[in-house]
Amino acid sequence: MTDAISLAGLVKTYGSTRALDGLDLSVQQGEVHGFLGPNGAGKTTTIRILLGLMRADSGSVQILGQEPWSNAPELHKRLAYVPGDVTLWPNLSGGEAIDLLGRMRGGLDKRRRGELLERFDLDPRKKGRAYSKGNRQKVALVAALAADVDLLIFDEPTSGLDPLMEETFRQVVREERERRGCTVLLSSHILSEVEALCTRVTIIRAGRTVDTGSLAEMRQFGHISISAELSGPPAGLADLSGVHDLSIHDGHLECTVDPGNLDEVLRTLGTIGVRTITSHPPTLEELFLRHYDAGAEPASATGDAVASR
Amino acid sequence: MSGRGTGKLARLVLRRDRIILPIWVLFFSLFPVSLASSIKNLYPTDADRQEYFANNASNAGYRALFGPAYSADLGALVAQRMTDVKVIIALISLLVVIRHTRTEEDARRRELLAATPVGRQAPVNAVLLVTVLANLVLGAVFAAGISGLGLAGGGTLALAFALAMSGILFAAAGALVAQVTSSARTARGIGILFLALCYLIRLVADAGGPDSGLAWLAWLSPFGWLQKVAPYTDDNWALFLLVIALAAAFALGAYTLNGRRDLGAGLLADRLGRAEGSPALGGPLALAWRMHRVALLGWAVAFGVAGAFFGGIADEAGQNAGDNETARDIIARMGGHESLSDSFMVSLTSLVGLVGAGYAVQTVLRMRAEETAGRVEPVLATSVSRLRYAASHLFFTLLGPAVALLLYGVVAGLAYGASTDDVGGELPAVLGGALVQLPAIWLVGAITVLAFGLLPGSPPPAGWPWRSASSSASSVRSST
Ligand SMILES: Nc1ncnc2c1ncn2[C@@H]1O[C@H](COP(=O)(O)OP(=O)(O)OP(=O)(O)O)[C@@H](O)[C@H]1O
Ligand SMILES: [Mg+2]
């Protein structure tokens, strides 16, 4: 299957700031792909390059089989975009803005537009300035979702939406994907949203890709947390390979373990003696926090990131 | 209480304007000094000045642009020459105040500040404080600068204060319009319209000379009052009271409104709009039309009114020109008062052309503002190309001034023709004279686009419409 989006070795500098530093991203056709990273990691910059609004300093960009910079207008007929911070024209009503953007993209589905307005509970008659932040966001969402396109690009689309509307957004995106098989790139800080919608994710930090793959894969290769009450002296635990974040206080042990080393760790614990033990695979939060925390070594250096694919 | 934090906010204003503020204050205090000394150098003797007074300073076009010179003394000639400086100082002060009040509010930065312990009136206080002081410093530097010319001290003081007061008055006007309107753009539009009206009224009042039937109009314009102070001739300090009273009224109005209204709101609430876009709202040009139509209408009306005024007074101004022998001699040699009226019409029309260039620049600034507000990005993310987007705005850079000048030319030609009983001859002449200004106006617009395109700081994706627009700008340029 061809990739809807494929970026390789993307570099973009703003003066002395290196916003993107060899970023890779590939999004398969028909998938909902999560695009994650801490603030300032370069997500918005990447999306602007994808849209052909900015030109990368180096690296290759292919989106729907084309290079965006020189084919932007043609390409944009086949995609819709929602920025994270929507500004509307103060003297245009929300309905007018939706129709205008839709028509400039080459037409929009009237029936779908009405349905979306209803589901998002949006009054299209207000003028741009009169909308609250969440309602401004909804205007852009309706304009994008009512378009018949192959690719939807969202940059923090639900920032400012209430939980009910967030749920509506998730439902609508799922429907769109099932109905038309469109591809979705979703940049978001809301992990539950990513977990609910995305089949695969890419995590970037400081302009580089640090991990990419399906959520199941990532879980499988992430560290397993163990907490236990020991009945004997904790001899030899610290020397085991694959044990991280080890702490032992008054016979209470906390650590994380590489999946491959779990057997050995359990054997050692068995020799020491264990009163209680719990272990669980990494939660999404744990996975991401590891990558986000600038103090931690990048996951690729520990060998479990990109290599895991 | 409600002014709490004024000092801190004034420092913020100074910090933000730390480069531009000293530049304009120094430039508009030292540039007039050089104007004054050049008058002294060009006309060193009393006889020279008498001749200059008779030939230039009293001719209709000059008097319309600058107002009368009250005598042939060096001081009076210098004071006359300061008329346009006053207008520019007024304009800058107006814009500075709007920039630090309504623009801040539009950008929602005021909201951040308002949530800290600063009083409701502090932002208005702060910018008025800074602007008033800046204008007083400007006046003081000017007074010190021309003290070397050997002019009377009292007159110098009056003239310097007149410069400062023109700035202070329009700073207060700026504070008021910033409260009345609900966007910085409208505030600037209304403020500039008011300034232009004040200038126009004074111009019409002075064009016909002191004995014309319209001379009383000068009392309707603050620029008329400042002029009648007549530094070095009469030093009418009492007239400053009028100006100060008006400034105080403006400021009071601003404070009252600012104390009452909601943050972010103007006097008029927004109405609901259409639920669906009309079928015509289908592309970048239609969008640009929505952005530019109010300004286009406003400028067209303003130009039409100017045409009626100028066309209406040109003939009378020509007849009244030259209230002394020398002038009448020259007029006779030049072919009678009709040719004087014609040349008056020509100089007014070129003034209109200058204003038209300002309009062209404004349309380009509008395009830039759309971009900084982040509204270009969603449009460029549709199938609209950068060039097409830029072209949609630049269409109005070309069309707007053309429509305005056309209207001016037709109205002025009809009015002038009617007063000379020669509509058939004057209409094409005046209209032609107006339309030949267009290429120059377009050129100014094109250069503005080019400047934005080349601007290194314009951040992406911003820079992009400009790069494309710059190439179209160069083609506009080559066609003119
Ligand atoms: N116009 C600009 N000029 C200079 N630096 C910029 C500009 N735009 C972005 N940057 C820098 O580039 C880096 C990436 O910014 P970007 O907006 O892509 O981050 P992001 O991942 O979208 O962050 P967030 O999650 O906060 O939205 C940041 O370090 C930012 O400061
Ligand atoms: Mg971002």
Short mmCIF file of N, CA, C and O in Angstrom, two decimals, chain A residues 6-59:
data_model
loop_
_atom_site.label_atom_id
_atom_site.label_comp_id
_atom_site.label_asym_id
_atom_site.label_seq_id
_atom_site.Cartn_x
_atom_site.Cartn_y
_atom_site.Cartn_z
N SER A 6 4.73 10.82 3.10
CA SER A 6 6.03 10.30 3.51
C SER A 6 7.06 11.43 3.51
O SER A 6 7.26 12.12 2.52
N LEU A 7 7.64 11.61 4.66
CA LEU A 7 8.66 12.65 4.86
C LEU A 7 9.93 11.96 5.27
O LEU A 7 9.90 11.04 6.08
N ALA A 8 11.06 12.41 4.74
CA ALA A 8 12.31 11.82 5.17
C ALA A 8 13.39 12.88 5.30
O ALA A 8 13.55 13.73 4.43
N GLY A 9 14.07 12.84 6.42
CA GLY A 9 15.22 13.72 6.65
C GLY A 9 14.88 15.20 6.56
O GLY A 9 15.68 16.01 6.09
N LEU A 10 13.68 15.55 7.04
CA LEU A 10 13.23 16.94 6.92
C LEU A 10 14.02 17.86 7.86
O LEU A 10 14.13 17.61 9.05
N VAL A 11 14.55 18.95 7.29
CA VAL A 11 15.26 19.95 8.10
C VAL A 11 14.64 21.30 7.82
O VAL A 11 14.37 21.65 6.68
N LYS A 12 14.34 22.05 8.89
CA LYS A 12 13.85 23.42 8.72
C LYS A 12 14.44 24.29 9.82
O LYS A 12 14.35 23.96 11.00
N THR A 13 15.07 25.38 9.42
CA THR A 13 15.62 26.29 10.42
C THR A 13 14.93 27.63 10.33
O THR A 13 14.55 28.08 9.25
N TYR A 14 14.72 28.24 11.49
CA TYR A 14 14.26 29.64 11.55
C TYR A 14 15.44 30.42 12.09
O TYR A 14 15.67 30.41 13.30
N GLY A 15 16.18 31.07 11.24
CA GLY A 15 17.38 31.76 11.72
C GLY A 15 18.28 30.74 12.39
O GLY A 15 18.69 29.75 11.78
N SER A 16 18.53 30.94 13.68
CA SER A 16 19.45 30.02 14.35
C SER A 16 18.70 28.86 15.03
O SER A 16 19.32 27.93 15.52
N THR A 17 17.35 28.94 15.05
CA THR A 17 16.59 27.84 15.65
C THR A 17 16.46 26.70 14.64
O THR A 17 16.03 26.91 13.51
N ARG A 18 16.81 25.49 15.07
CA ARG A 18 16.64 24.35 14.19
C ARG A 18 15.34 23.67 14.59
O ARG A 18 15.32 22.83 15.49
N ALA A 19 14.24 24.04 13.92
CA ALA A 19 12.93 23.55 14.33
C ALA A 19 12.76 22.07 13.97
O ALA A 19 12.23 21.29 14.74
N LEU A 20 13.21 21.69 12.77
CA LEU A 20 13.15 20.29 12.35
C LEU A 20 14.57 19.85 12.04
O LEU A 20 15.32 20.56 11.38
N ASP A 21 14.91 18.68 12.53
CA ASP A 21 16.30 18.26 12.46
C ASP A 21 16.37 16.82 11.97
O ASP A 21 16.71 15.91 12.71
N GLY A 22 15.98 16.61 10.73
CA GLY A 22 16.02 15.26 10.17
C GLY A 22 14.80 14.44 10.55
O GLY A 22 14.92 13.30 10.98
N LEU A 23 13.63 15.04 10.41
CA LEU A 23 12.40 14.36 10.83
C LEU A 23 11.90 13.38 9.76
O LEU A 23 11.93 13.67 8.57
N ASP A 24 11.48 12.19 10.21
CA ASP A 24 10.87 11.20 9.30
C ASP A 24 9.43 10.97 9.73
O ASP A 24 9.13 10.95 10.92
N LEU A 25 8.56 10.79 8.75
CA LEU A 25 7.16 10.51 9.07
C LEU A 25 6.57 9.77 7.89
O LEU A 25 6.72 10.19 6.75
N SER A 26 5.92 8.62 8.17
CA SER A 26 5.18 8.03 7.07
C SER A 26 3.79 7.62 7.55
O SER A 26 3.63 7.02 8.60
N VAL A 27 2.80 8.02 6.78
CA VAL A 27 1.41 7.76 7.11
C VAL A 27 0.82 6.92 5.99
O VAL A 27 0.87 7.32 4.83
N GLN A 28 0.29 5.74 6.36
CA GLN A 28 -0.25 4.86 5.33
C GLN A 28 -1.64 5.31 4.93
O GLN A 28 -2.36 5.91 5.72
N GLN A 29 -1.99 4.96 3.70
CA GLN A 29 -3.30 5.32 3.20
C GLN A 29 -4.39 4.68 4.06
O GLN A 29 -4.33 3.51 4.40
N GLY A 30 -5.37 5.49 4.45
CA GLY A 30 -6.51 4.95 5.17
C GLY A 30 -6.35 4.84 6.66
O GLY A 30 -7.28 4.44 7.35
N GLU A 31 -5.21 5.20 7.19
CA GLU A 31 -5.06 5.08 8.64
C GLU A 31 -5.26 6.43 9.32
O GLU A 31 -5.19 7.48 8.70
N VAL A 32 -5.56 6.36 10.63
CA VAL A 32 -5.58 7.58 11.43
C VAL A 32 -4.26 7.59 12.19
O VAL A 32 -4.00 6.71 13.00
N HIS A 33 -3.43 8.56 11.87
CA HIS A 33 -2.08 8.56 12.40
C HIS A 33 -1.92 9.65 13.44
O HIS A 33 -2.19 10.82 13.17
N GLY A 34 -1.50 9.29 14.63
CA GLY A 34 -1.27 10.28 15.69
C GLY A 34 0.10 10.89 15.55
O GLY A 34 1.08 10.19 15.27
N PHE A 35 0.18 12.21 15.76
CA PHE A 35 1.45 12.91 15.61
C PHE A 35 1.69 13.64 16.92
O PHE A 35 1.00 14.61 17.23
N LEU A 36 2.63 13.13 17.69
CA LEU A 36 2.77 13.60 19.06
C LEU A 36 4.15 14.15 19.33
O LEU A 36 5.12 13.79 18.67
N GLY A 37 4.22 14.99 20.34
CA GLY A 37 5.51 15.52 20.75
C GLY A 37 5.30 16.67 21.69
O GLY A 37 4.25 17.30 21.68
N PRO A 38 6.30 16.95 22.53
CA PRO A 38 6.16 18.05 23.49
C PRO A 38 6.03 19.40 22.79
O PRO A 38 6.27 19.50 21.58
N ASN A 39 5.66 20.44 23.52
CA ASN A 39 5.54 21.77 22.95
C ASN A 39 6.84 22.19 22.28
O ASN A 39 7.92 21.99 22.82
N GLY A 40 6.70 22.75 21.09
CA GLY A 40 7.89 23.24 20.38
C GLY A 40 8.68 22.14 19.71
O GLY A 40 9.79 22.36 19.23
N ALA A 41 8.12 20.92 19.64
CA ALA A 41 8.85 19.81 19.03
C ALA A 41 8.93 19.97 17.52
O ALA A 41 9.83 19.43 16.89
N GLY A 42 8.00 20.69 16.93
CA GLY A 42 8.03 20.89 15.48
C GLY A 42 6.83 20.33 14.75
O GLY A 42 6.86 20.18 13.53
N LYS A 43 5.75 20.04 15.46
CA LYS A 43 4.58 19.45 14.81
C LYS A 43 3.94 20.43 13.83
O LYS A 43 3.67 20.10 12.68
N THR A 44 3.69 21.65 14.32
CA THR A 44 3.04 22.63 13.46
C THR A 44 3.92 22.96 12.26
O THR A 44 3.44 23.09 11.13
N THR A 45 5.21 23.07 12.50
CA THR A 45 6.15 23.34 11.40
C THR A 45 6.05 22.24 10.35
O THR A 45 5.97 22.51 9.15
N THR A 46 6.04 20.99 10.80
CA THR A 46 5.94 19.87 9.87
C THR A 46 4.66 19.97 9.04
O THR A 46 4.67 19.79 7.82
N ILE A 47 3.55 20.27 9.73
CA ILE A 47 2.27 20.33 9.03
C ILE A 47 2.27 21.46 7.99
O ILE A 47 1.77 21.30 6.88
N ARG A 48 2.89 22.59 8.33
CA ARG A 48 2.94 23.68 7.36
C ARG A 48 3.77 23.30 6.14
O ARG A 48 3.44 23.70 5.02
N ILE A 49 4.79 22.52 6.36
CA ILE A 49 5.58 22.06 5.22
C ILE A 49 4.76 21.07 4.39
O ILE A 49 4.76 21.12 3.16
N LEU A 50 4.01 20.20 5.09
CA LEU A 50 3.14 19.25 4.39
C LEU A 50 2.13 19.97 3.50
O LEU A 50 1.77 19.49 2.44
N LEU A 51 1.67 21.11 3.98
CA LEU A 51 0.66 21.84 3.23
C LEU A 51 1.28 22.69 2.12
O LEU A 51 0.56 23.33 1.35
N GLY A 52 2.59 22.74 2.07
CA GLY A 52 3.24 23.56 1.05
C GLY A 52 3.18 25.04 1.38
O GLY A 52 3.35 25.88 0.51
N LEU A 53 2.93 25.37 2.64
CA LEU A 53 2.91 26.78 3.04
C LEU A 53 4.33 27.24 3.36
O LEU A 53 4.63 28.42 3.36
N MET A 54 5.19 26.28 3.67
CA MET A 54 6.59 26.57 3.94
C MET A 54 7.41 25.57 3.16
O MET A 54 6.95 24.48 2.84
N ARG A 55 8.66 25.94 2.92
CA ARG A 55 9.53 25.04 2.20
C ARG A 55 10.59 24.52 3.16
O ARG A 55 11.18 25.29 3.91
N ALA A 56 10.84 23.21 3.13
CA ALA A 56 11.87 22.64 3.99
C ALA A 56 13.25 23.03 3.46
O ALA A 56 13.42 23.24 2.27
N ASP A 57 14.22 23.13 4.37
CA ASP A 57 15.59 23.43 3.93
C ASP A 57 16.17 22.22 3.19
O ASP A 57 16.86 22.36 2.20
N SER A 58 15.91 21.04 3.72
CA SER A 58 16.32 19.84 2.99
C SER A 58 15.44 18.68 3.43
O SER A 58 14.69 18.80 4.39
N GLY A 59 15.56 17.57 2.72
CA GLY A 59 14.71 16.43 3.01
C GLY A 59 13.66 16.26 1.93
O GLY A 59 13.45 17.16 1.12
#
